[in-house]
Structures are given as C-alpha cells and as structure tokens.
Tab-separated table of C-alpha atoms in Angstrom:
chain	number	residue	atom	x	y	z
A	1	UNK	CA	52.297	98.520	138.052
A	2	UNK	CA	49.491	96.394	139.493
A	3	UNK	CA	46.315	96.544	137.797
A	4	UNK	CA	43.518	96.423	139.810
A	5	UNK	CA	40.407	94.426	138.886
A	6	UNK	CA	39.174	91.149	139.413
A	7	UNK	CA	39.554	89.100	142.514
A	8	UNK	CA	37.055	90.795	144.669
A	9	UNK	CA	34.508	89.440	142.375
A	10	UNK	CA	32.102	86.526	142.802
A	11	UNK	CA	29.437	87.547	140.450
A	12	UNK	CA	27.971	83.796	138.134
A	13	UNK	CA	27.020	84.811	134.405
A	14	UNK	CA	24.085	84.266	133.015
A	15	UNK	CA	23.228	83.450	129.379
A	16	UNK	CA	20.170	84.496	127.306
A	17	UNK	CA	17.690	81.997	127.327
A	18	UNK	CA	16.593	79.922	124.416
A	19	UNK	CA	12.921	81.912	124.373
A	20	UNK	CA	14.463	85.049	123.669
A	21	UNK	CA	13.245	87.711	126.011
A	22	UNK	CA	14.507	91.508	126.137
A	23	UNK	CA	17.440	92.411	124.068
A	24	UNK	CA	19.500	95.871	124.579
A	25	UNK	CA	18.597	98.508	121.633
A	26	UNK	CA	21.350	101.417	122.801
A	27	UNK	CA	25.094	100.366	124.520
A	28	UNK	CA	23.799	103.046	127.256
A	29	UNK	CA	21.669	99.959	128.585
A	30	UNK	CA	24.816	98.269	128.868
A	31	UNK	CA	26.417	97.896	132.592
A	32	UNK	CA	30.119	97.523	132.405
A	33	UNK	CA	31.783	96.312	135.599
A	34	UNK	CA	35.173	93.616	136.628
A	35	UNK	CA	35.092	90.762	137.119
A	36	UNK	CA	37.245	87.483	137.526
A	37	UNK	CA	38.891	85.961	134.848
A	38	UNK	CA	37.058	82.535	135.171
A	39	UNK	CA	33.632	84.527	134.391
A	40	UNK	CA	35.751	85.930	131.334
A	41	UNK	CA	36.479	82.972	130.137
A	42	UNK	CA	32.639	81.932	130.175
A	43	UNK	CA	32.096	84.387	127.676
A	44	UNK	CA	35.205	83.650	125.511
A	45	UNK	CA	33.872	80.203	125.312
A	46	UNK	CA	30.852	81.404	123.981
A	47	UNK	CA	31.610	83.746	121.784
A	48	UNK	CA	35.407	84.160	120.939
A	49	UNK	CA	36.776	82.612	117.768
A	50	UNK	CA	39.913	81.295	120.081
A	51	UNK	CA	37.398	80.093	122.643
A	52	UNK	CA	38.886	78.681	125.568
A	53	UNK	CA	42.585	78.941	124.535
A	54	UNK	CA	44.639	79.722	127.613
A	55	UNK	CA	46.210	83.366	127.643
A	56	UNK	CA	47.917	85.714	130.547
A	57	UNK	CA	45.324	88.214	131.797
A	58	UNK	CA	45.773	90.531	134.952
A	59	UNK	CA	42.333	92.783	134.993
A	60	UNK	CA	38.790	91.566	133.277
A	61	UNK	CA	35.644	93.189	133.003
A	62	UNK	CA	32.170	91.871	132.263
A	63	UNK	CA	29.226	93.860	129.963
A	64	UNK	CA	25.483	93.027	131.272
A	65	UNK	CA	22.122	93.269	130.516
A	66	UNK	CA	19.392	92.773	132.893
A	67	UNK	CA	21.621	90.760	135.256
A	68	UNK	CA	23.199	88.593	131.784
A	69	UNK	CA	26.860	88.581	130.759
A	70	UNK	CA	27.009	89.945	127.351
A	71	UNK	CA	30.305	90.745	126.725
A	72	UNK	CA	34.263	90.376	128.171
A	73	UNK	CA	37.395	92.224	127.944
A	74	UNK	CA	40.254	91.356	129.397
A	75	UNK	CA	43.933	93.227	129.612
A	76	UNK	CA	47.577	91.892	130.334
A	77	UNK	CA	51.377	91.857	129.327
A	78	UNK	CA	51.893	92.726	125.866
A	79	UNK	CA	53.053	89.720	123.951
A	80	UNK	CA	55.865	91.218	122.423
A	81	UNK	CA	58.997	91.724	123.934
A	82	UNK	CA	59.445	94.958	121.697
A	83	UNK	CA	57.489	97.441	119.085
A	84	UNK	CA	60.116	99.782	117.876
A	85	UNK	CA	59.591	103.780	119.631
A	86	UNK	CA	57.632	102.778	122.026
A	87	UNK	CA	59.520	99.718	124.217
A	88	UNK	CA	61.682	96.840	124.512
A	89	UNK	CA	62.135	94.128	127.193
A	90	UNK	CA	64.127	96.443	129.279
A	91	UNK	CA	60.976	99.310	129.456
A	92	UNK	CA	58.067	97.342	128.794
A	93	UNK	CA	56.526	98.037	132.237
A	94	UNK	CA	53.571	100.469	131.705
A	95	UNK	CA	52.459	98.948	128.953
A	96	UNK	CA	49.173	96.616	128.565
A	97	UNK	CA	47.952	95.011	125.572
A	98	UNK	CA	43.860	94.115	125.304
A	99	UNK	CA	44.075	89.786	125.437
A	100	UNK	CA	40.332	89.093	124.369
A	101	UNK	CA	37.623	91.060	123.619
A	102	UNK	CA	34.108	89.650	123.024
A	103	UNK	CA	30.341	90.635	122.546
A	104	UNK	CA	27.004	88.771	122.261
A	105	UNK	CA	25.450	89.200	119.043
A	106	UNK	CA	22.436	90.893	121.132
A	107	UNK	CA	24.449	93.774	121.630
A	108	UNK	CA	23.961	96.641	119.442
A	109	UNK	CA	26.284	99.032	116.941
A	110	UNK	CA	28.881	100.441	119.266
A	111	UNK	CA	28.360	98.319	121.969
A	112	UNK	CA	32.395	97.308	121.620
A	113	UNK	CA	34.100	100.795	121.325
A	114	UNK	CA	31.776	102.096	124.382
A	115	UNK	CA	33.175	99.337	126.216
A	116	UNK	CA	36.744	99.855	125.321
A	117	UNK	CA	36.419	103.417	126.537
A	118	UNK	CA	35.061	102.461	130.095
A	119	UNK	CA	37.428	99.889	130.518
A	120	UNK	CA	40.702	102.167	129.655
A	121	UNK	CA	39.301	105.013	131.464
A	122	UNK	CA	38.833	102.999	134.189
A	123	UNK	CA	42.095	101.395	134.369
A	124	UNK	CA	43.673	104.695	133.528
A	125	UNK	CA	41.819	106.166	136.823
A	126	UNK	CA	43.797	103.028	139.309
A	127	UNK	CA	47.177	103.021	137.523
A	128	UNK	CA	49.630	105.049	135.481
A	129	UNK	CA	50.419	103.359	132.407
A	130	UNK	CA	52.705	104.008	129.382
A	131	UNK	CA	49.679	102.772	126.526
A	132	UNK	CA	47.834	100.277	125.076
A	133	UNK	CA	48.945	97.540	122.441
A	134	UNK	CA	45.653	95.755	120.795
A	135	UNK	CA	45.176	93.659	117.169
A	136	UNK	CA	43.081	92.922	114.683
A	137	UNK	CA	43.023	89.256	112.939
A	138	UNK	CA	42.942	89.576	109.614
A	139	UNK	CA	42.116	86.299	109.188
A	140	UNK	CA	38.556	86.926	110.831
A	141	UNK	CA	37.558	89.902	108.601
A	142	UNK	CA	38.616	92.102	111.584
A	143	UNK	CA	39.971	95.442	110.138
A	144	UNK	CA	40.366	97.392	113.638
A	145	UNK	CA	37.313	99.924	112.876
A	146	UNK	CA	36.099	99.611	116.728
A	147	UNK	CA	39.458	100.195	117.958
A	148	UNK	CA	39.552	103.464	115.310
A	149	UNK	CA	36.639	104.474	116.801
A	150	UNK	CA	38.063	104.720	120.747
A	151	UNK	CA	41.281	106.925	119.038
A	152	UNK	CA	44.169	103.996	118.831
A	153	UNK	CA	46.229	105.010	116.295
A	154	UNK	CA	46.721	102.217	113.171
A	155	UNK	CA	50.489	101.086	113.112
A	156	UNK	CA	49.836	98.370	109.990
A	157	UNK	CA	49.818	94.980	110.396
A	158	UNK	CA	52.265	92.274	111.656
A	159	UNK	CA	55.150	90.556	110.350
A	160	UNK	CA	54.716	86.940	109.343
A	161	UNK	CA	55.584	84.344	112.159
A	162	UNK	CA	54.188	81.106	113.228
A	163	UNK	CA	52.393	79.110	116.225
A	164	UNK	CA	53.511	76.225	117.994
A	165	UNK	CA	50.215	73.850	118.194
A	166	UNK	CA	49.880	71.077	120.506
A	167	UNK	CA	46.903	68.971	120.201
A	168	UNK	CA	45.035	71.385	118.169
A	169	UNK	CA	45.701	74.137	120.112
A	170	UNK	CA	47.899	76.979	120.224
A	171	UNK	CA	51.143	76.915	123.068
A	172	UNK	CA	51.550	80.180	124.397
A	173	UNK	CA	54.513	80.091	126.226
A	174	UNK	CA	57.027	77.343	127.334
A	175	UNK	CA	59.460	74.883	125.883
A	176	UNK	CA	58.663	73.203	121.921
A	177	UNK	CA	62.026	71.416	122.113
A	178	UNK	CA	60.852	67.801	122.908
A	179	UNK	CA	57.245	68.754	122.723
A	180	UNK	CA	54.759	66.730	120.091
A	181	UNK	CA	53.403	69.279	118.006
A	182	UNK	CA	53.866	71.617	114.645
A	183	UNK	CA	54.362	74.652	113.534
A	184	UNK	CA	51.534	76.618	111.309
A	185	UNK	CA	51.825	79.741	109.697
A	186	UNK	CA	50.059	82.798	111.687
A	187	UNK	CA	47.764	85.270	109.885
A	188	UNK	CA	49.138	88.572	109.870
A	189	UNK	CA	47.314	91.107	112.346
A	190	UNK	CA	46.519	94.471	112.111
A	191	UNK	CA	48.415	96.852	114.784
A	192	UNK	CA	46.923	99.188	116.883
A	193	UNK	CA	48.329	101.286	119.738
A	194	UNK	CA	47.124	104.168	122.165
A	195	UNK	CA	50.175	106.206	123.386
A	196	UNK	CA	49.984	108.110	127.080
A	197	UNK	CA	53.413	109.000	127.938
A	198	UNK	CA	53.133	112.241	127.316
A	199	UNK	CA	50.200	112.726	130.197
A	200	UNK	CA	52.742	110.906	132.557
C-alpha cells in the first residue's frame, strides 16, 4: 500500500494573529486538504500535548480557515506489531493507525470528527486498506467520544507498558541498550478501531 498525500505540497501555515479577527462558528467553514508533514508538525507544536516529539507518518492533512492552519492529522504504521483478530507482524499491511491529531481552540464542536471523516474517506478513495487503529490518552482526559462519533468501534484500553526517555523525551524506535536514559511508566490508552475487510 502507498498512501498518497503529502509531497506535492508547498503550502506555509499561518497562525491567528494576536488581535483576534474572524473565528469559524460551523466545521462546514472548515477547508480540509494534505499537506506535508513539516506543516503538520507546525501545528503539533502548537497545539499537541506531545508537541514536537518525532513519530513515523506517511499521509498528513491540514484544516484552514481563511487561508490559517487550524488543525492537523496525520496517519502511518500502526505501532503495534499485533492486536489480536485483526493482525500480526506477518499481515499488518493494510492497516493505518491515526499518529497525531490536533485542533485550534477556534474551532468549533465537531470540528475533529468532521475532519476524521474527510480524511478516511479520502484515503479510503486512493488506497484499499484493511482499517484504522487510533487511541485515546487517558492521561489527558481523552475518553475517545470524537472517535465514537466517526463509528470506530471501542476495544478498551491498553495494557500497562513503559517509555524509554532520553533527554526528556520519548525514543520511539531504536536501540536503549547503551543509551542514557530511563524508563517511565505509560498511561494506559483507550483503544479504538474501524474494521473494512469486509468491503475488500
């Protein structure tokens, strides 16, 4: 599977100036669109509790208002090498989890599931794909209720595991052997998936 997406872009984001101006009132003023990963990132920086933590993204897309970046989604490789009936590392192709997701505070109610929907319709529409792996941190007060909304289905949350953390930051991927760091406890997540194989 290759996703399509991002590197035809070349769009700069724009922030919401410190006077204010014109906010969105409905998520139908919203424009929803790809972009590249380094706008993404902008936003994550912004407005994502993990701010500019490095992760593995392959498509991206961008919510605007009048011309300003409001909003970023991005999708990749699920992080898990298996989730019992649906793969393991031998059949994982096909399936995509959702990395980041983030809105401005200017955006209103709904603004986040009508996104979600775009974006999976849209990738849906450029590639066959098994379904869609997403979470919920706990440990933010997230519960999942936008990802309820766009019909994932609510698998409970996450066995307990923890995070390799190098200078204050979380290591992805790579060796820990050798590495200066620590290991903290991770907050358990809530589970969420959306299942196509049977439209394959």
């Amino acid at each position: 599977m290759s996703l399509c997406g991002d590197s035809s872009t070349a769009e700069l984001p724009l922030f919401q100036g410190g006077d204010g101006g014109a906010i969105p009132t409905s998520p139908h003023q919203l424009l929803f669109k790809p972009i590249s990963l380094k706008t993404a990132l902008i936003a994550y920086k912004e407005w994502h509790y993990l701010k500019d933590t490095i992760f593995l993204s392959q498509i991206n897309f961008g919510s605007y208002f009048n011309g300003i970046i409001c909003g970023a989604i991005s999708y990749g490789p699920p992080n898990a090498t298996e989730l019992k009936g649906y793969w393991d590392r031998h059949n994982q192709l096909g399936w995509i989890e959702i990395k980041r997701l983030v809105m401005s505070p200017i955006c209103p109610k709904n603004s986040e599931s009508r996104f979600i929907g775009y974006t999976i319709k849209h990738i849906r529409k450029h590639n066959k794909i098994k379904g869609i792996v997403t979470y919920a941190d706990d440990s933010q007060g997230h519960r999942g209720t936008i990802y309820k909304a766009t019909g994932f289905i609510y698998l409970g949350k996450t066995d307990a595991k923890k995070d390799f953390w190098v200078n204050d930051k979380i290591q992805q991927r790579g060796k820990t052997i050798g590495i200066k760091g620590e290991w903290r406890p991770r907050s358990a997540k809530h589970l969420f998936i959306k299942d196509f194989r049977n439209d394959l």
